[in-house]
Amino acid sequence: MTTTRFAPSPTGYIHVGNLRTALFNFMIARKAGGTFILRIDDTDPERSKETYVDAIKQDLEWLGLTWDRVERQSERLDLYVAAAEELREKKRFYEAFETPTELDLKRKKQLNMGKPPVYDRAALALSDAERDALRAERGQGVWRFLLDHERIEWTDGILGAQSIDAASVSDPVLIRGDGQVLYTLASVVDDTDMGVTHVVRGSDHVTNTATQIQIMASLGHGHPEFAHHSLLTGPQGEALSKRLGTLALRDLRENGVEPIALLSLMARLGSSQPVELATSLDELVAGFDISTFGAAPTKFDAEDLYPLTARHLHGVAYAEVASEIAALGVPDAIALRFWEVMRANITTKQELADWWAICRDGATPEIVEDDQEFVAQALAALPPLPFDENTWSSWTSEMKDATGRKGRALFMPLRHALTGRKRGPEMADLMPLLQVLPKD
Ligand code: GLU
């Protein structure tokens, strides 16, 4: 059975970059009728925070990316310790004592000599006595996995045939000196134990994948299918890493981006299929095909989310937003009209509150001098409230006859006087929503 997982570390909020990972894994599982696991990679007790665990769940729920079960690595430490023991028995695990500074120095020397900065395995040559002495002096060492120096190959669902020379990679540290199990080991154990069949993650994990394939094999297991999606860049191709902090899902939500707009963009961006506004997540799942994604970095522009959001809102039925409209304080009697008039004129739902304030309290326009007399005369000629669908046409034709103004010169100052804005819904539609007469 197809099983995928989204495996965030709860050390921050989900942003557009890791949303792609979540979404692709979700869609693969749902399309196949399989299982989607939310795996919290929280083996780092210092950096992992419960607030982020809650926030990750909230953000996924906001998008409708529901999971079948949650797993937490912090509750599975025994399994990782057992796997480490097995690697030790199989002589694929060794303790190393270099300090970060020493490792840095080694790397610099290698680079100066034009060699790749790969760990030199000096720790393998230590005698038992030397190891004991180092442990007494420096405490527990780190535990490294002894890579087999062969080519590691797999067919990547996005990148195609991959072949990595294990000799070009340092033996990965799987357990820190303080005993903390690191991601690579925990992930390998979990992917195997949970029967994960497909792993999609960012292309920054390609080298990890090579080492994970070998670790899985050394523990007697095959490996899942892997696919590495490209990383996002800004609209100009600039690195997004520094700006990802401002592209957290919760920021987009606060800015009024609609879930389906975000999902529609992220499900297609970087693929050969065009970005189109979907009507539901199910529709995106049905059309998802990982092989349509390319390896090149994918340009992301948050501005693209707003036209999609607007287009979605234009088609939203009143019933779906009735409670939100009521929460703004719009009276029941005009709530349906308010939504139907506004939905075609807003980019995000947040604009509704401003429009309602205009309807409820009246506008405070600044009328240019040339129009002041005309506006005052027109306001004096307004019929009493409530206005109806005909008020605008009868009022403006009366003012046309009275003043000789026409076209923009007639309509714009009046729109401005009633709404304080130069643009907005059709005035004929808007006038029945106005609750107060403009102040003069
Ligand atoms: N916790 C890892 C990360 O956030 C998971 C990577 C993976 O999917 O294996 O990078």
XYZ file of C-alpha atoms in Angstrom, residues 62-63 252-253 255-264 277 305-306 308-313 316 320-321 324 339 346-350:
33
model
C -6.208 25.201 7.130
C -5.278 23.792 3.728
C -0.180 34.283 3.829
C -3.356 33.338 5.702
C -2.823 38.465 4.338
C -6.050 36.947 3.095
C -4.718 34.275 0.735
C -7.378 31.588 0.252
C -6.330 27.942 0.756
C -7.426 26.824 -2.698
C -5.396 29.617 -4.301
C -2.250 28.528 -2.501
C -2.884 24.846 -3.217
C -3.633 25.501 -6.891
C -7.497 27.748 -10.158
C -1.559 34.178 -5.049
C -3.784 37.245 -5.076
C -6.063 33.336 -7.806
C -7.592 34.300 -4.468
C -9.738 36.964 -6.136
C -10.868 34.588 -8.851
C -11.845 32.032 -6.254
C -13.803 34.572 -4.204
C -17.979 31.672 -3.711
C -20.115 29.471 2.399
C -19.386 32.881 3.866
C -18.173 35.468 8.283
C -21.746 39.412 -0.453
C -12.445 42.168 -3.664
C -9.038 40.533 -3.847
C -9.185 39.108 -0.329
C -11.943 38.719 2.239
C -10.164 41.231 4.404
